[in-house]
CSV table of C-alpha atoms in Angstrom, one decimal:
chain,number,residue,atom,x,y,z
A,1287,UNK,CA,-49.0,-21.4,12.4
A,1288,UNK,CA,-48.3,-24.9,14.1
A,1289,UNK,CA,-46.8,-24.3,17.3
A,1290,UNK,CA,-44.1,-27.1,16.3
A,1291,UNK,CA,-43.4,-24.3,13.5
A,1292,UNK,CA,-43.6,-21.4,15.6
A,1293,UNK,CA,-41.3,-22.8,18.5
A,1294,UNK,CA,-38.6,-24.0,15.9
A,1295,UNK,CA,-38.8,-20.0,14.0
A,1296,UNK,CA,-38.4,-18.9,17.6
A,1297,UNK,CA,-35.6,-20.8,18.2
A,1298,UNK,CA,-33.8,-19.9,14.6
A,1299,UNK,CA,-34.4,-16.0,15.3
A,1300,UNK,CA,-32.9,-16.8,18.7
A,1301,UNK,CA,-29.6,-18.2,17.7
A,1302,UNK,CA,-29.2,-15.2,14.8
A,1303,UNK,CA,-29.9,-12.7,17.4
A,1304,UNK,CA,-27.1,-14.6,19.9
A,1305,UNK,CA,-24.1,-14.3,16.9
A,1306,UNK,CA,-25.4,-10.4,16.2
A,1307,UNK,CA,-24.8,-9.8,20.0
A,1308,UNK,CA,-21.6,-11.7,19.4
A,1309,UNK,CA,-20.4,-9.6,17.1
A,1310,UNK,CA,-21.4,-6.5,18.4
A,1311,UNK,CA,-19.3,-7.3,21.9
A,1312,UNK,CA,-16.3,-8.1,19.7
A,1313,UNK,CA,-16.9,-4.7,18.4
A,1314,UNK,CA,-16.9,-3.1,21.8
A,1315,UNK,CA,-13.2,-4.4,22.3
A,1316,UNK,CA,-11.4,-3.6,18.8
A,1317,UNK,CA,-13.4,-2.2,16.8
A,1318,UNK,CA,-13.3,-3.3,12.9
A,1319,UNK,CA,-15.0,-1.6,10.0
A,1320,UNK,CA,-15.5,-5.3,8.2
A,1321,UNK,CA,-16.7,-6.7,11.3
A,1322,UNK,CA,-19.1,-3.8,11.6
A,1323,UNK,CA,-20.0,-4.5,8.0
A,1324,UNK,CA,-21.1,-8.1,8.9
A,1325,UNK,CA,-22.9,-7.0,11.8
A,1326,UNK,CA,-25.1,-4.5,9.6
A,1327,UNK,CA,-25.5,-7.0,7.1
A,1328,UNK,CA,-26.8,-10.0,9.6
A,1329,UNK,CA,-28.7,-7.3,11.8
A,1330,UNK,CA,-30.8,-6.8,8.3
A,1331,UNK,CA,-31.4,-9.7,7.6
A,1332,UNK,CA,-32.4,-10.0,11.1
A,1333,UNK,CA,-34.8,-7.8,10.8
A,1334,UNK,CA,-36.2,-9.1,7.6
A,1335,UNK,CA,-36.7,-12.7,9.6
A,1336,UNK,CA,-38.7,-10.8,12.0
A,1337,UNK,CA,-40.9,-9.2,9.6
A,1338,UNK,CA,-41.4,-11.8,7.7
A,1339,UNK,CA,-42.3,-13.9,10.9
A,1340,UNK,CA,-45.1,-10.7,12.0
A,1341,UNK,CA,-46.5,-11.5,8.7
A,1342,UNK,CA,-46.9,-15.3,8.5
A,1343,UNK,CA,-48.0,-15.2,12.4
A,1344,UNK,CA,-50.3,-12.9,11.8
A,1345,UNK,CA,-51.9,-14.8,8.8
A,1346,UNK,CA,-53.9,-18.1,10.6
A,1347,UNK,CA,-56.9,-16.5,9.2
A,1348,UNK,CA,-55.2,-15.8,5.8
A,1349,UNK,CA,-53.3,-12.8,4.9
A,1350,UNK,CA,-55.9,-9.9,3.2
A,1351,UNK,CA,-54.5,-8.5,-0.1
A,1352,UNK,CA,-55.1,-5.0,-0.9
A,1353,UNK,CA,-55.5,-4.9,-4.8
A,1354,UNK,CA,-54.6,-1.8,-6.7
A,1355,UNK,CA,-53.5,-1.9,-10.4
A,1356,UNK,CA,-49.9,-1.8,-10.3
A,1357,UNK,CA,-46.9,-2.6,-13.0
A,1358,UNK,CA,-45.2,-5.8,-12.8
A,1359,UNK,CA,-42.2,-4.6,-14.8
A,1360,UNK,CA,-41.9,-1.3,-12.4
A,1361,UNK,CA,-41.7,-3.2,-9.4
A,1362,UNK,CA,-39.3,-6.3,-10.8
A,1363,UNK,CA,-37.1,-3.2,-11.5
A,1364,UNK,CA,-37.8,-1.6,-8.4
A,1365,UNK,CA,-35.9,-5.1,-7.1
A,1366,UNK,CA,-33.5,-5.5,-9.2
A,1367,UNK,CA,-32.3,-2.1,-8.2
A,1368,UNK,CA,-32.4,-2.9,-4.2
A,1369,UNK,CA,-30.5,-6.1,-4.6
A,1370,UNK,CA,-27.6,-4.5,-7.3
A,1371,UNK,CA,-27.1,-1.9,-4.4
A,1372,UNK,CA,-27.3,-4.7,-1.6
A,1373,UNK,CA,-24.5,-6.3,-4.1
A,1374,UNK,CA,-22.1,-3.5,-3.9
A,1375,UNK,CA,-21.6,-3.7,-0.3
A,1376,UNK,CA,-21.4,-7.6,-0.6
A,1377,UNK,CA,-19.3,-8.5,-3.6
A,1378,UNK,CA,-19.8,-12.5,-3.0
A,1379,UNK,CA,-23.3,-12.1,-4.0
A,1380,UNK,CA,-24.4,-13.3,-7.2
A,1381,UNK,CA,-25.1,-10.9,-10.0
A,1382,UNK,CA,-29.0,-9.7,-10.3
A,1383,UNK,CA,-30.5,-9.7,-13.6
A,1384,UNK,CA,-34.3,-8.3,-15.1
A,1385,UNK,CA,-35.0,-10.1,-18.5
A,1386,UNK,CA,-37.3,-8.8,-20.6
A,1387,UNK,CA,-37.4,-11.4,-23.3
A,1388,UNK,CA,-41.0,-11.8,-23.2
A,1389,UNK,CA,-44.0,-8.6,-22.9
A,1390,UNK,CA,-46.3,-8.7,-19.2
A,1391,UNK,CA,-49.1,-7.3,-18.7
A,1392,UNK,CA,-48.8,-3.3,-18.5
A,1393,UNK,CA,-50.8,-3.2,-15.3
A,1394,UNK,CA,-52.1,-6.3,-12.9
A,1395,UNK,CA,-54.4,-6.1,-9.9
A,1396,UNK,CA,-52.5,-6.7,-6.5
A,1397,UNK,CA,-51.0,-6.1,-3.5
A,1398,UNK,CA,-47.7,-4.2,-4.2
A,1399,UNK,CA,-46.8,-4.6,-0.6
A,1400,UNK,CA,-47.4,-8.3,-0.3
A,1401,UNK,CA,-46.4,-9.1,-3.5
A,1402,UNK,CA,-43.0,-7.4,-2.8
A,1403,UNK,CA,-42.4,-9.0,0.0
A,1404,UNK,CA,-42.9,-12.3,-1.6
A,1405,UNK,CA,-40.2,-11.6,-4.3
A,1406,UNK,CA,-37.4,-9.8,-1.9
A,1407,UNK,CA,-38.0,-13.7,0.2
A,1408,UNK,CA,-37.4,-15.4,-3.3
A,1409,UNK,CA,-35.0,-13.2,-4.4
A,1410,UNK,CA,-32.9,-13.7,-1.1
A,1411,UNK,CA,-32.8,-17.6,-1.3
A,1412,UNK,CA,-32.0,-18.0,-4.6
A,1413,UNK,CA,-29.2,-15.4,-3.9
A,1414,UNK,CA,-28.2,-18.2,-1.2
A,1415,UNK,CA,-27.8,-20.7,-3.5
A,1416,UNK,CA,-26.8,-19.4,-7.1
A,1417,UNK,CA,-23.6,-19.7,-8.3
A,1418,UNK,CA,-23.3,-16.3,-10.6
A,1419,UNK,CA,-26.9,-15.8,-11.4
A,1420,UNK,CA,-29.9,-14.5,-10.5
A,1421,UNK,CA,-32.5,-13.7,-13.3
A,1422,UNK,CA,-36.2,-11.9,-12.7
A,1423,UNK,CA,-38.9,-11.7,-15.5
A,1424,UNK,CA,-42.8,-11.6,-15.6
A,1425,UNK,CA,-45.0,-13.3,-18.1
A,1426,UNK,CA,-49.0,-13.7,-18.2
A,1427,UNK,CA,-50.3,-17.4,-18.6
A,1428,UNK,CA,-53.5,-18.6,-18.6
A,1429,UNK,CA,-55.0,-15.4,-17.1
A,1430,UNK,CA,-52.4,-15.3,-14.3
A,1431,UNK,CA,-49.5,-13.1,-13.6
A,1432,UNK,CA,-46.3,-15.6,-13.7
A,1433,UNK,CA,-43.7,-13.6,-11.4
A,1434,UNK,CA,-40.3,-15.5,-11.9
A,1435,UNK,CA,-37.2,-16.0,-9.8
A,1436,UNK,CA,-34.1,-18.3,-11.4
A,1437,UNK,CA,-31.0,-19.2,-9.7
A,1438,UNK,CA,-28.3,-21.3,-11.3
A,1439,UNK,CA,-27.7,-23.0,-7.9
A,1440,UNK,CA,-27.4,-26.5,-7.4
A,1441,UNK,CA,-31.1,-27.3,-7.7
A,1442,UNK,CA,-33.6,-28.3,-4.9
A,1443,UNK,CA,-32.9,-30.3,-2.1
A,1444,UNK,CA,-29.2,-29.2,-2.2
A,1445,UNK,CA,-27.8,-28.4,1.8
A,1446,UNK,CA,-28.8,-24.8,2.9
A,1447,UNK,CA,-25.8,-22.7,3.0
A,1448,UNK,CA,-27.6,-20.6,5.5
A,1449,UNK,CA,-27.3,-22.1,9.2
A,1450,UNK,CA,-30.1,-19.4,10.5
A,1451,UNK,CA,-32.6,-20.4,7.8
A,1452,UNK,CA,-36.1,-20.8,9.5
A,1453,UNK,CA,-38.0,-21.5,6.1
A,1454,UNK,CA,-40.1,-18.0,6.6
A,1455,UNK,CA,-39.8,-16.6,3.0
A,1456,UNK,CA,-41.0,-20.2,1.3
A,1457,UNK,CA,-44.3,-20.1,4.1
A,1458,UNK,CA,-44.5,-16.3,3.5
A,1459,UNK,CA,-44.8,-16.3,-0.1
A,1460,UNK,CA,-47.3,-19.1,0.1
A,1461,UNK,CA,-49.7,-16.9,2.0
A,1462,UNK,CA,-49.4,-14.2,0.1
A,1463,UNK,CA,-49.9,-16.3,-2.9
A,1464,UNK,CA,-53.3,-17.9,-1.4
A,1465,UNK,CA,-54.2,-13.9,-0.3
A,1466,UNK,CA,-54.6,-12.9,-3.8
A,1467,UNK,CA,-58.0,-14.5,-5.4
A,1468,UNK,CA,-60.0,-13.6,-8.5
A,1469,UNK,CA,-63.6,-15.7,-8.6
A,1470,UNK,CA,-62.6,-19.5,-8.0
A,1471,UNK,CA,-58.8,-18.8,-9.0
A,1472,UNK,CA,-56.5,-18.3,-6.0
A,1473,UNK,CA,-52.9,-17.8,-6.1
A,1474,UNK,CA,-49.9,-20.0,-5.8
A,1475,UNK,CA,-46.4,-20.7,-5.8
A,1476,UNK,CA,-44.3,-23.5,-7.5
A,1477,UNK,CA,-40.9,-24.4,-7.5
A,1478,UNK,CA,-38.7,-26.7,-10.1
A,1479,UNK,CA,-35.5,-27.8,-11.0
A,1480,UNK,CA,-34.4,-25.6,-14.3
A,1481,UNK,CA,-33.0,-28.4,-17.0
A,1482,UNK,CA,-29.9,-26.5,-17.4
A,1483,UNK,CA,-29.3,-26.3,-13.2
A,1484,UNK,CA,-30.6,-24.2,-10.6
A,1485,UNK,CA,-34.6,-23.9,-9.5
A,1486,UNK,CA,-36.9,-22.1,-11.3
A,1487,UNK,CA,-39.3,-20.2,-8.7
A,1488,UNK,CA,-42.9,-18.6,-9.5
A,1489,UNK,CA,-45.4,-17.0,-7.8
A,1490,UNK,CA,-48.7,-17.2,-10.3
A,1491,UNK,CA,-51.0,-14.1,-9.6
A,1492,UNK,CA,-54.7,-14.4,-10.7
């Protein structure tokens, strides 16, 4: 990682971390269950920066994937279910969908750890910016595993409603992308505007 980069993530983390202590004092004088909600909410997403920022840090050499055969559908679920429960404690949050309108792969080589990681980052943005929205699926494609986020946001490029965004989950899921190999293919990540609105994210699996 660039030290530009690193100084910048650094500074990011360091300005969350300042409005968590703010809102802890605050809760010290008159204490307020909502407040302490908010708290809880920004000190885990806090500490889902950090990780994030542990794992692209520690990934100059390239991040190493350890490959097991795992289900694609099973762990899209497994995420669909963590951010429907994340969603009842935060009603502004969009709604979190699984489609199933096409048939994966029963089993694909990879990292369930990495790979997870990759989609709770995507997941979280497009949360940011959707409107209503969020939809998962899976698909196979030329021999890869095709992972899918969609939001119905305003597209890419639109302002980041996020003011403590350091760009960590984008980076992140690029590493873990390039960590997962298969002969000459490698792994990668693309992201386009969806014709009907929104952005269209995937992270293609080899």
């Amino acid at each position: 990682m660039e030290s530009t980069t690193l100084t910048l993530i650094a500074h990011d983390l360091k300005n969350a971390l300042g409005s968590l202590e703010g809102e802890l004092e605050a809760l010290i004088d008159q204490p307020d269950p909502v407040l302490a909600h908010t708290a809880y909410i920004h000190c885990t997403e806090l500490r889902r920066q950090f990780v994030q920022f542990l794992a692209v840090y520690g990934s100059s050499d390239g991040l190493a994937a350890h490959s097991e055969d795992e289900s694609p559908i099973e762990l899209l679920q497994s995420l669909t279910r963590m951010a429907q429960i994340k969603a009842m404690t935060l009603p502004t949050n969009p709604r979190v969908r699984l489609l199933q309108d096409v048939t994966p792969p029963p089993f694909w080589y990879l990292d369930r750890r990495l790979v997870s990681m990759a989609m709770e980052a995507a997941l979280h943005n497009a949360s940011r910016f959707a409107r209503k929205d969020v939809t998962l699926r899976a698909r196979s494609q030329d021999d890869y595993l095709v992972l899918v986020v969609e939001d119905d946001g305003p597209g890419l490029g639109a302002v980041d409603p996020n003011d403590h965004s350091t760009g960590l989950g984008t980076m992140l899921c690029q590493a873990v992308a390039k960590a997962h190999r298969s002969g000459e293919r490698v792994g990668r990540v693309s992201m386009e505007n969806r014709p009907e609105g929104g952005v269209c994210f995937e992270l293609w699996l080899p």
